[in-house]
Each structure stands twice: as C-alpha cells, then as structure tokens.
mmCIF file of C-alpha atoms in Angstrom:
data_model
loop_
_atom_site.group_PDB
_atom_site.id
_atom_site.type_symbol
_atom_site.label_atom_id
_atom_site.label_comp_id
_atom_site.label_asym_id
_atom_site.label_seq_id
_atom_site.Cartn_x
_atom_site.Cartn_y
_atom_site.Cartn_z
ATOM 1 C CA MET K 18 -128.640 -4.738 -85.848
ATOM 2 C CA MET K 19 -129.834 -8.043 -84.535
ATOM 3 C CA GLY K 20 -133.431 -9.047 -84.677
ATOM 4 C CA LYS K 21 -135.309 -9.210 -81.387
ATOM 5 C CA THR K 22 -135.554 -12.975 -81.260
ATOM 6 C CA LYS K 23 -131.992 -13.470 -82.359
ATOM 7 C CA LYS K 24 -130.814 -11.100 -79.645
ATOM 8 C CA MET K 25 -132.852 -12.905 -77.021
ATOM 9 C CA VAL K 26 -131.438 -16.271 -78.050
ATOM 10 C CA PHE K 27 -127.940 -14.871 -78.093
ATOM 11 C CA ILE K 28 -128.313 -13.411 -74.600
ATOM 12 C CA ALA K 29 -129.706 -16.710 -73.357
ATOM 13 C CA LEU K 30 -126.672 -18.477 -74.836
ATOM 14 C CA LEU K 31 -124.338 -16.030 -73.142
ATOM 15 C CA VAL K 32 -126.101 -16.535 -69.797
ATOM 16 C CA ALA K 33 -125.808 -20.297 -70.179
ATOM 17 C CA LEU K 34 -122.137 -20.036 -71.094
ATOM 18 C CA ALA K 35 -121.382 -17.702 -68.209
ATOM 19 C CA SER K 36 -123.246 -19.919 -65.721
ATOM 20 C CA VAL K 37 -121.289 -22.970 -66.825
ATOM 21 C CA LEU K 38 -118.011 -21.074 -66.597
ATOM 22 C CA HIS K 39 -119.012 -19.830 -63.154
ATOM 23 C CA VAL K 40 -119.588 -23.393 -61.958
ATOM 24 C CA ILE K 41 -116.513 -24.877 -63.639
ATOM 25 C CA GLU K 42 -114.349 -22.177 -62.135
ATOM 26 C CA ALA K 43 -115.331 -23.311 -58.668
ATOM 27 C CA PHE K 44 -113.930 -26.766 -59.453
ATOM 28 C CA ILE K 45 -110.499 -25.521 -60.438
ATOM 29 C CA PRO K 46 -108.161 -25.946 -57.466
ATOM 30 C CA ASN K 47 -106.989 -22.762 -55.866
ATOM 31 C CA PRO K 48 -103.324 -22.328 -56.794
ATOM 32 C CA LEU K 49 -102.397 -19.866 -54.058
ATOM 33 C CA SER K 50 -104.653 -21.150 -51.284
ATOM 34 C CA LEU K 51 -105.926 -17.607 -50.982
ATOM 35 C CA PRO K 52 -109.676 -17.167 -50.779
ATOM 36 C CA GLY K 53 -111.151 -15.282 -53.697
ATOM 37 C CA VAL K 54 -108.407 -16.075 -56.159
ATOM 38 C CA LYS K 55 -110.152 -17.215 -59.295
ATOM 39 C CA LEU K 56 -109.521 -17.194 -63.013
ATOM 40 C CA GLY K 57 -112.443 -14.906 -63.737
ATOM 41 C CA LEU K 58 -113.528 -16.877 -66.800
ATOM 42 C CA ALA K 59 -117.146 -15.834 -66.374
ATOM 43 C CA ASN K 60 -115.959 -12.274 -66.737
ATOM 44 C CA VAL K 61 -115.194 -13.004 -70.393
ATOM 45 C CA VAL K 62 -118.896 -13.343 -71.057
ATOM 46 C CA THR K 63 -119.753 -10.171 -69.155
ATOM 47 C CA LEU K 64 -117.189 -8.292 -71.207
ATOM 48 C CA LEU K 65 -118.569 -9.760 -74.409
ATOM 49 C CA ALA K 66 -122.087 -8.761 -73.470
ATOM 50 C CA LEU K 67 -120.947 -5.224 -72.745
ATOM 51 C CA MET K 68 -119.051 -5.060 -76.031
ATOM 52 C CA LEU K 69 -121.770 -6.540 -78.239
ATOM 53 C CA PHE K 70 -124.888 -5.155 -76.573
ATOM 54 C CA GLY K 71 -124.465 -2.639 -73.816
ATOM 55 C CA PHE K 72 -124.917 -1.738 -70.210
ATOM 56 C CA LYS K 73 -128.389 -3.178 -69.596
ATOM 57 C CA GLU K 74 -127.657 -6.545 -71.158
ATOM 58 C CA GLY K 75 -124.272 -6.780 -69.446
ATOM 59 C CA ILE K 76 -125.746 -6.249 -65.985
ATOM 60 C CA MET K 77 -128.590 -8.627 -66.740
ATOM 61 C CA ILE K 78 -126.279 -11.392 -67.907
ATOM 62 C CA SER K 79 -123.923 -11.072 -64.958
ATOM 63 C CA ILE K 80 -126.771 -11.095 -62.407
ATOM 64 C CA LEU K 81 -128.422 -14.081 -64.062
ATOM 65 C CA ARG K 82 -125.058 -15.798 -64.284
ATOM 66 C CA VAL K 83 -124.425 -15.499 -60.549
ATOM 67 C CA LEU K 84 -127.962 -16.611 -59.692
ATOM 68 C CA ILE K 85 -127.980 -19.648 -61.982
ATOM 69 C CA GLY K 86 -124.339 -20.521 -61.373
ATOM 70 C CA SER K 87 -124.752 -20.507 -57.611
ATOM 71 C CA LEU K 88 -127.958 -22.542 -57.854
ATOM 72 C CA ILE K 89 -126.134 -25.178 -59.888
ATOM 73 C CA GLY K 90 -123.050 -25.068 -57.699
ATOM 74 C CA GLY K 91 -125.088 -25.245 -54.500
ATOM 75 C CA THR K 92 -123.782 -22.001 -53.079
ATOM 76 C CA PHE K 93 -127.000 -19.994 -53.410
ATOM 77 C CA LEU K 94 -127.420 -17.513 -50.525
ATOM 78 C CA THR K 95 -124.160 -18.580 -48.900
ATOM 79 C CA THR K 96 -121.185 -16.346 -48.239
ATOM 80 C CA SER K 97 -119.583 -17.138 -51.558
ATOM 81 C CA PHE K 98 -122.825 -16.249 -53.328
ATOM 82 C CA PHE K 99 -122.876 -12.789 -51.784
ATOM 83 C CA LEU K 100 -119.224 -12.317 -52.639
ATOM 84 C CA SER K 101 -119.781 -13.350 -56.260
ATOM 85 C CA PHE K 102 -122.927 -11.282 -56.540
ATOM 86 C CA SER K 103 -121.472 -8.064 -55.203
ATOM 87 C CA GLY K 104 -118.250 -8.494 -57.142
ATOM 88 C CA ALA K 105 -120.028 -9.223 -60.413
ATOM 89 C CA LEU K 106 -122.480 -6.350 -60.006
ATOM 90 C CA VAL K 107 -119.982 -3.645 -59.131
ATOM 91 C CA SER K 108 -117.335 -4.748 -61.610
ATOM 92 C CA THR K 109 -119.880 -4.941 -64.439
ATOM 93 C CA LEU K 110 -121.073 -1.443 -63.596
ATOM 94 C CA ALA K 111 -117.521 -0.133 -63.592
ATOM 95 C CA MET K 112 -116.651 -1.835 -66.866
ATOM 96 C CA ALA K 113 -119.808 -0.550 -68.529
ATOM 97 C CA LEU K 114 -118.961 3.008 -67.477
ATOM 98 C CA LEU K 115 -115.401 2.621 -68.743
ATOM 99 C CA ILE K 116 -116.521 1.248 -72.097
ATOM 100 C CA ARG K 117 -118.941 4.111 -72.554
ATOM 101 C CA PHE K 118 -116.937 7.052 -71.245
ATOM 102 C CA VAL K 119 -113.222 6.211 -71.294
ATOM 103 C CA LEU K 120 -112.573 5.523 -74.950
ATOM 104 C CA SER K 121 -108.792 5.535 -74.598
ATOM 105 C CA LEU K 122 -108.924 2.184 -72.815
ATOM 106 C CA SER K 123 -108.971 -0.969 -74.892
ATOM 107 C CA ILE K 124 -111.047 -3.954 -73.873
ATOM 108 C CA ILE K 125 -107.981 -5.390 -72.107
ATOM 109 C CA GLY K 126 -107.661 -2.335 -69.899
ATOM 110 C CA VAL K 127 -111.366 -2.435 -69.155
ATOM 111 C CA SER K 128 -111.000 -6.074 -68.197
ATOM 112 C CA VAL K 129 -108.127 -5.326 -65.826
ATOM 113 C CA VAL K 130 -110.167 -2.622 -64.099
ATOM 114 C CA GLY K 131 -113.075 -5.049 -63.901
ATOM 115 C CA ALA K 132 -110.902 -7.701 -62.276
ATOM 116 C CA VAL K 133 -109.442 -5.240 -59.765
ATOM 117 C CA ILE K 134 -112.851 -3.810 -58.862
ATOM 118 C CA HIS K 135 -114.280 -7.304 -58.587
ATOM 119 C CA ASN K 136 -111.632 -8.320 -56.059
ATOM 120 C CA VAL K 137 -111.758 -5.094 -54.076
ATOM 121 C CA THR K 138 -115.552 -5.250 -53.838
ATOM 122 C CA GLN K 139 -115.414 -8.842 -52.664
ATOM 123 C CA LEU K 140 -112.855 -7.956 -50.053
ATOM 124 C CA CYS K 141 -114.998 -5.103 -48.740
ATOM 125 C CA VAL K 142 -118.077 -7.330 -48.580
ATOM 126 C CA ALA K 143 -116.035 -10.063 -46.925
ATOM 127 C CA TYR K 144 -114.928 -7.512 -44.357
ATOM 128 C CA PHE K 145 -118.540 -6.828 -43.422
ATOM 129 C CA ILE K 146 -119.228 -10.552 -43.193
ATOM 130 C CA VAL K 147 -116.288 -11.620 -41.031
ATOM 131 C CA GLU K 148 -115.704 -8.221 -39.375
ATOM 132 C CA THR K 149 -111.964 -8.666 -39.161
ATOM 133 C CA VAL K 150 -109.633 -5.933 -40.369
ATOM 134 C CA GLY K 151 -107.013 -8.617 -40.950
ATOM 135 C CA ILE K 152 -108.806 -9.639 -44.105
ATOM 136 C CA PHE K 153 -107.318 -6.656 -45.908
ATOM 137 C CA TYR K 154 -104.042 -8.489 -45.635
ATOM 138 C CA TYR K 155 -105.142 -10.205 -48.833
ATOM 139 C CA LEU K 156 -105.536 -6.935 -50.742
ATOM 140 C CA PRO K 157 -102.071 -6.780 -52.347
ATOM 141 C CA PHE K 158 -102.201 -10.417 -53.409
ATOM 142 C CA LEU K 159 -105.641 -9.962 -54.901
ATOM 143 C CA LEU K 160 -104.421 -6.869 -56.758
ATOM 144 C CA PHE K 161 -101.429 -8.717 -58.166
ATOM 145 C CA TRP K 162 -103.634 -11.613 -59.145
ATOM 146 C CA ALA K 163 -106.150 -9.327 -60.841
ATOM 147 C CA LEU K 164 -103.552 -8.052 -63.281
ATOM 148 C CA PRO K 165 -102.692 -11.243 -65.234
ATOM 149 C CA MET K 166 -106.264 -12.527 -64.960
ATOM 150 C CA GLY K 167 -107.683 -9.232 -66.189
ATOM 151 C CA ILE K 168 -105.281 -9.209 -69.133
ATOM 152 C CA GLY K 169 -106.102 -12.846 -69.903
ATOM 153 C CA THR K 170 -109.868 -12.432 -69.851
ATOM 154 C CA GLY K 171 -109.527 -9.194 -71.813
ATOM 155 C CA ILE K 172 -107.564 -10.917 -74.570
ATOM 156 C CA ILE K 173 -110.047 -13.793 -74.724
ATOM 157 C CA ALA K 174 -113.000 -11.399 -74.856
ATOM 158 C CA LYS K 175 -111.337 -9.382 -77.614
ATOM 159 C CA MET K 176 -110.651 -12.447 -79.739
ATOM 160 C CA VAL K 177 -114.117 -13.902 -79.250
ATOM 161 C CA GLY K 178 -115.691 -10.515 -79.902
ATOM 162 C CA ASN K 179 -113.835 -10.050 -83.180
ATOM 163 C CA HIS K 180 -114.771 -13.542 -84.238
ATOM 164 C CA LEU K 181 -118.430 -13.008 -83.407
ATOM 165 C CA LYS K 182 -118.529 -9.735 -85.304
ATOM 166 C CA ARG K 183 -117.167 -11.476 -88.386
ATOM 167 C CA LEU K 184 -119.708 -14.257 -88.006
ATOM 168 C CA SER K 185 -122.528 -11.767 -87.588
ATOM 169 C CA LEU K 186 -121.532 -9.996 -90.799
ATOM 170 C CA ASN K 187 -121.590 -13.246 -92.693
ATOM 171 C CA MET K 188 -124.990 -14.063 -91.299
ATOM 172 C CA THR K 189 -126.195 -10.525 -92.193
ATOM 173 C CA ILE K 190 -127.963 -9.929 -88.904
ATOM 174 C CA MET F 5 -103.372 -2.626 -76.152
ATOM 175 C CA THR F 6 -103.356 1.170 -76.010
ATOM 176 C CA LYS F 7 -100.989 3.442 -74.122
ATOM 177 C CA MET F 8 -103.692 4.082 -71.535
ATOM 178 C CA ASP F 9 -103.900 0.336 -70.909
ATOM 179 C CA LYS F 10 -100.223 0.153 -70.097
ATOM 180 C CA ILE F 11 -100.445 3.148 -67.777
ATOM 181 C CA LEU F 12 -103.389 1.511 -66.057
ATOM 182 C CA MET F 13 -101.600 -1.808 -65.598
ATOM 183 C CA LEU F 14 -98.587 -0.037 -64.185
ATOM 184 C CA GLY F 15 -100.970 1.748 -61.831
ATOM 185 C CA VAL F 16 -102.463 -1.547 -60.670
ATOM 186 C CA LEU F 17 -99.002 -3.005 -60.112
ATOM 187 C CA LEU F 18 -97.936 0.071 -58.175
ATOM 188 C CA SER F 19 -101.055 0.111 -56.023
ATOM 189 C CA GLY F 20 -100.458 -3.584 -55.353
ATOM 190 C CA LEU F 21 -96.956 -2.802 -54.166
ATOM 191 C CA ILE F 22 -98.175 0.100 -52.053
ATOM 192 C CA ALA F 23 -100.869 -2.117 -50.562
ATOM 193 C CA LEU F 24 -98.238 -4.766 -49.827
ATOM 194 C CA PHE F 25 -96.124 -2.184 -48.084
ATOM 195 C CA LEU F 26 -99.051 -0.843 -46.040
ATOM 196 C CA VAL F 27 -100.201 -4.315 -45.126
ATOM 197 C CA LYS F 28 -96.744 -5.336 -43.963
ATOM 198 C CA GLY F 29 -96.726 -2.502 -41.441
ATOM 199 C CA PHE F 30 -100.298 -3.177 -40.493
ATOM 200 C CA HIS F 31 -99.585 -6.862 -40.115
ATOM 201 C CA SER F 32 -96.611 -6.500 -37.784
ATOM 202 C CA GLN F 33 -98.715 -4.120 -35.716
ATOM 203 C CA GLY F 34 -101.590 -6.552 -35.681
ATOM 204 C CA GLN F 35 -99.292 -9.358 -34.623
ATOM 205 C CA SER F 36 -97.917 -7.515 -31.589
ATOM 206 C CA VAL F 37 -97.888 -9.905 -28.686
ATOM 207 C CA VAL F 38 -97.325 -9.388 -25.003
ATOM 208 C CA ALA F 39 -95.579 -11.857 -22.757
ATOM 209 C CA ILE F 40 -96.796 -11.972 -19.177
ATOM 210 C CA ILE F 41 -94.549 -13.449 -16.518
ATOM 211 C CA GLN F 42 -96.247 -14.556 -13.326
ATOM 212 C CA VAL F 43 -94.677 -15.725 -10.089
ATOM 213 C CA LYS F 44 -97.011 -17.495 -7.668
ATOM 214 C CA GLY F 45 -99.918 -16.118 -9.653
ATOM 215 C CA ASP F 46 -98.871 -12.484 -9.473
ATOM 216 C CA ILE F 47 -97.825 -10.654 -12.608
ATOM 217 C CA VAL F 48 -94.246 -9.512 -12.163
ATOM 218 C CA GLU F 49 -93.407 -8.501 -15.721
ATOM 219 C CA THR F 50 -95.192 -7.700 -18.968
ATOM 220 C CA ILE F 51 -93.118 -7.363 -22.131
ATOM 221 C CA ASP F 52 -94.303 -6.350 -25.575
ATOM 222 C CA LEU F 53 -92.408 -8.938 -27.594
ATOM 223 C CA SER F 54 -92.886 -7.130 -30.902
ATOM 224 C CA LYS F 55 -91.003 -4.137 -29.520
ATOM 225 C CA VAL F 56 -87.990 -6.102 -28.286
ATOM 226 C CA GLU F 57 -85.069 -5.254 -30.552
ATOM 227 C CA LYS F 58 -82.116 -6.881 -28.829
ATOM 228 C CA ALA F 59 -82.186 -10.221 -27.096
ATOM 229 C CA LYS F 60 -81.958 -9.885 -23.341
ATOM 230 C CA ASP F 61 -82.129 -12.026 -20.230
ATOM 231 C CA LEU F 62 -84.541 -11.496 -17.387
ATOM 232 C CA HIS F 63 -83.760 -12.755 -13.915
ATOM 233 C CA ILE F 64 -86.904 -13.730 -12.100
ATOM 234 C CA GLN F 65 -86.979 -14.876 -8.500
ATOM 235 C CA GLY F 66 -89.279 -17.873 -8.176
ATOM 236 C CA ALA F 67 -90.332 -20.076 -5.278
ATOM 237 C CA GLN F 68 -87.152 -22.163 -5.421
ATOM 238 C CA GLY F 69 -84.629 -19.790 -6.829
ATOM 239 C CA LEU F 70 -83.589 -17.653 -9.734
ATOM 240 C CA SER F 71 -84.912 -18.399 -13.223
ATOM 241 C CA ILE F 72 -83.386 -16.852 -16.303
ATOM 242 C CA ILE F 73 -85.751 -16.014 -19.110
ATOM 243 C CA GLU F 74 -84.476 -15.019 -22.524
ATOM 244 C CA VAL F 75 -86.457 -12.531 -24.591
ATOM 245 C CA GLU F 76 -85.978 -11.987 -28.305
ATOM 246 C CA ASN F 77 -87.979 -10.121 -30.872
ATOM 247 C CA SER F 78 -91.409 -11.808 -30.870
ATOM 248 C CA ARG F 79 -90.396 -14.854 -28.835
ATOM 249 C CA ILE F 80 -89.471 -15.867 -25.335
ATOM 250 C CA ARG F 81 -88.028 -18.918 -23.562
ATOM 251 C CA MET F 82 -86.755 -20.206 -20.250
ATOM 252 C CA VAL F 83 -82.976 -20.759 -20.242
ATOM 253 C CA GLU F 84 -82.171 -21.449 -16.609
ATOM 254 C CA SER F 85 -84.319 -22.783 -13.863
ATOM 255 C CA PRO F 86 -83.601 -24.328 -10.467
ATOM 256 C CA CYS F 87 -86.349 -26.881 -10.930
ATOM 257 C CA PRO F 88 -85.347 -30.565 -11.168
ATOM 258 C CA ASP F 89 -87.414 -31.704 -14.146
ATOM 259 C CA ARG F 90 -86.519 -28.850 -16.561
ATOM 260 C CA VAL F 91 -89.856 -29.115 -18.354
ATOM 261 C CA CYS F 92 -89.960 -25.356 -18.701
ATOM 262 C CA ILE F 93 -86.555 -25.217 -20.401
ATOM 263 C CA ASN F 94 -87.381 -28.075 -22.735
ATOM 264 C CA ARG F 95 -90.533 -26.253 -23.798
ATOM 265 C CA GLY F 96 -88.262 -24.035 -25.876
ATOM 266 C CA TRP F 97 -89.324 -20.828 -27.567
ATOM 267 C CA ILE F 98 -92.901 -19.714 -27.508
ATOM 268 C CA GLU F 99 -94.156 -16.978 -29.794
ATOM 269 C CA ARG F 100 -97.854 -17.341 -30.560
ATOM 270 C CA SER F 101 -100.705 -15.827 -28.679
ATOM 271 C CA GLY F 102 -102.085 -18.426 -26.286
ATOM 272 C CA GLU F 103 -98.849 -20.361 -25.805
ATOM 273 C CA ALA F 104 -97.391 -20.677 -22.326
ATOM 274 C CA ILE F 105 -94.389 -21.973 -20.415
ATOM 275 C CA VAL F 106 -95.239 -23.283 -17.007
ATOM 276 C CA CYS F 107 -92.637 -24.118 -14.383
ATOM 277 C CA VAL F 108 -94.526 -25.776 -11.564
ATOM 278 C CA PRO F 109 -91.707 -26.256 -9.038
ATOM 279 C CA ASN F 110 -90.522 -22.674 -9.297
ATOM 280 C CA GLU F 111 -94.077 -21.367 -9.686
ATOM 281 C CA ILE F 112 -93.325 -19.297 -12.745
ATOM 282 C CA VAL F 113 -95.736 -18.964 -15.642
ATOM 283 C CA ILE F 114 -94.962 -17.227 -18.913
ATOM 284 C CA LYS F 115 -98.002 -16.579 -21.065
ATOM 285 C CA ILE F 116 -98.348 -14.914 -24.434
ATOM 286 C CA LYS F 117 -101.336 -12.793 -25.159
ATOM 287 C CA GLY F 118 -102.166 -11.004 -28.388
ATOM 288 C CA ASN F 119 -103.016 -7.438 -27.479
ATOM 289 C CA ASP F 120 -105.616 -7.112 -30.217
ATOM 290 C CA GLU F 121 -107.525 -9.380 -32.530
ATOM 291 C CA SER F 122 -105.059 -10.543 -35.096
ATOM 292 C CA ILE F 123 -105.711 -13.151 -37.755
ATOM 293 C CA ASP F 124 -106.563 -16.442 -36.141
ATOM 294 C CA ASP F 125 -105.892 -19.919 -37.467
ATOM 295 C CA ILE F 126 -109.246 -20.118 -39.211
ATOM 296 C CA THR F 127 -108.765 -17.020 -41.313
ATOM 297 C CA GLN F 128 -105.206 -18.018 -42.090
#
C-alpha cells in the first residue's frame, strides 16, 4: 500500500493531469461539428484513479478535474460546465460500479460503458437546458463516437496502469 | 479484452444503429411541413408536404387567372401563372418552414409552416 502522503501527492498529480487534459481537449477542433464529440482524454485519468485507488478517489478526482479545468478554460458555471460535470459524475459512478461488481469486464469494456454513459448523460442534461426533443437526434452519432473513444481511452488507461504498477513495485511503496 | 467486452461493444454498436433508426423516423416526423396556399388573403388549400408521395399539380384560380402549382414530397413551386413578371415562377422550389412564394398580380401566396418545433438553424 501507498503511504498517506505519497497517495495524496499522487492524487494531486492525477487531478493536475486530468485538468490539463480537460482544457487541452477543448482546444482540439471538433472533427464532426457535432456538439459534445470529444476525445475523452480526461477519462483516462478517471479510469486510472478507479483502477489504482477506488470509488472515492475516482469521484473526487473527476469532480476536481471538472471544477479546475472549467476554471482554467473559462467555462465555469456555463452550459458546457454543467454538461461536463454531469457527464463526469455519472460516468465515473457507473465505471466504479462496473469495476467493483462486474468482474468479467476488462478495463476497456468499463471505459466504453463510461464513454457511452458520459454522452447519454450529457444529452439528457442538454435536453433540460435547451428543452428541444430534437437534440436526441444526436444520440446515435454520440453512441457511435463513444465506441472508438471508449476503446482508445481504455487501452491508454490499461497501459499506463500496468506501467505505474511496475514502477510502484520498484519503488516499494 | 475479454469476451464480455466484445459482447458489450457489439451491444453499443447495435443500440447506436437502433437509435439511428428511431431517430430517422422521429426526424422525418419532426420535419413535417405544411404548405398553405392563400388567394386574396383567404386560405384555399393546406397540404402536408411530408405526406405527399406522388408529384401533382394544383390548379388555383387567382385574381387574374389560373395558376398551376406543383407539389412534390416536401417541396412546392409555382409552374404556371398568368402574371406578367413571373417572379413567383422564378422563385423555384420552396421547402423550408418560413419560406414563401408570393405572386402579387394574381394575389396568390404559398407559405410553408412547420407544424411543430423542429430543429432550427441554431441547433443545427
């Protein structure tokens, strides 16, 4: 197990990393000109946190990530903030439950579910903001987009996780 | 990647396809538009353009004479008019909610109205 201080520092690092990814992601041009289509890079960190620590830390990191990321990006308390916040919260919850209770899923599967839930949650919240049923027109495209992005972030999280575990062993934490 | 992962991904793909299918139906319903034809300000004909399957001509008696209006699935145009300037014919097809063909000499107006809130330009 990690020492208390080491854990705290590590979580702080993860929050910083996730916040930066959150901000950078907003700069990447939207390839499909569909709102809400993102790479989901910040999700890598959430997955890592869930893998290495657990539910509590995962939720904490994703909430802090959205707060800090939106403050840096200048979207705090705007529509996109609420979309990010709700999506991050619900998808982290879902992924944490999957990691704990559905052992037959690998981290890639968990990531795909996270991506899907993230998009669906955002769409539902967006529906309450704009109050137009037409917004669900985006649902299939968001679902299709969630698949490759979920697989991608899952693979990255798996690789980074394995690497970190090896490092941790060498450092005898 | 475990077997469960693959099943899950297939599930996501399938639900995406199903959603696409549902949305297509929902979208064409949402886009249903009604053309209103007015002569001297009175509505003489209302046609649901989304329900028109075969192209047809409508003969409308205007102030100067007979105008022929062609209706196709989701669009409408003026093809014949007794008016001298032919502005209404040159307007061509109209299909979006809010568009209109106005023939001043013959006093015929064709307007398109969406019959529910569909996606507007801002959300598109």
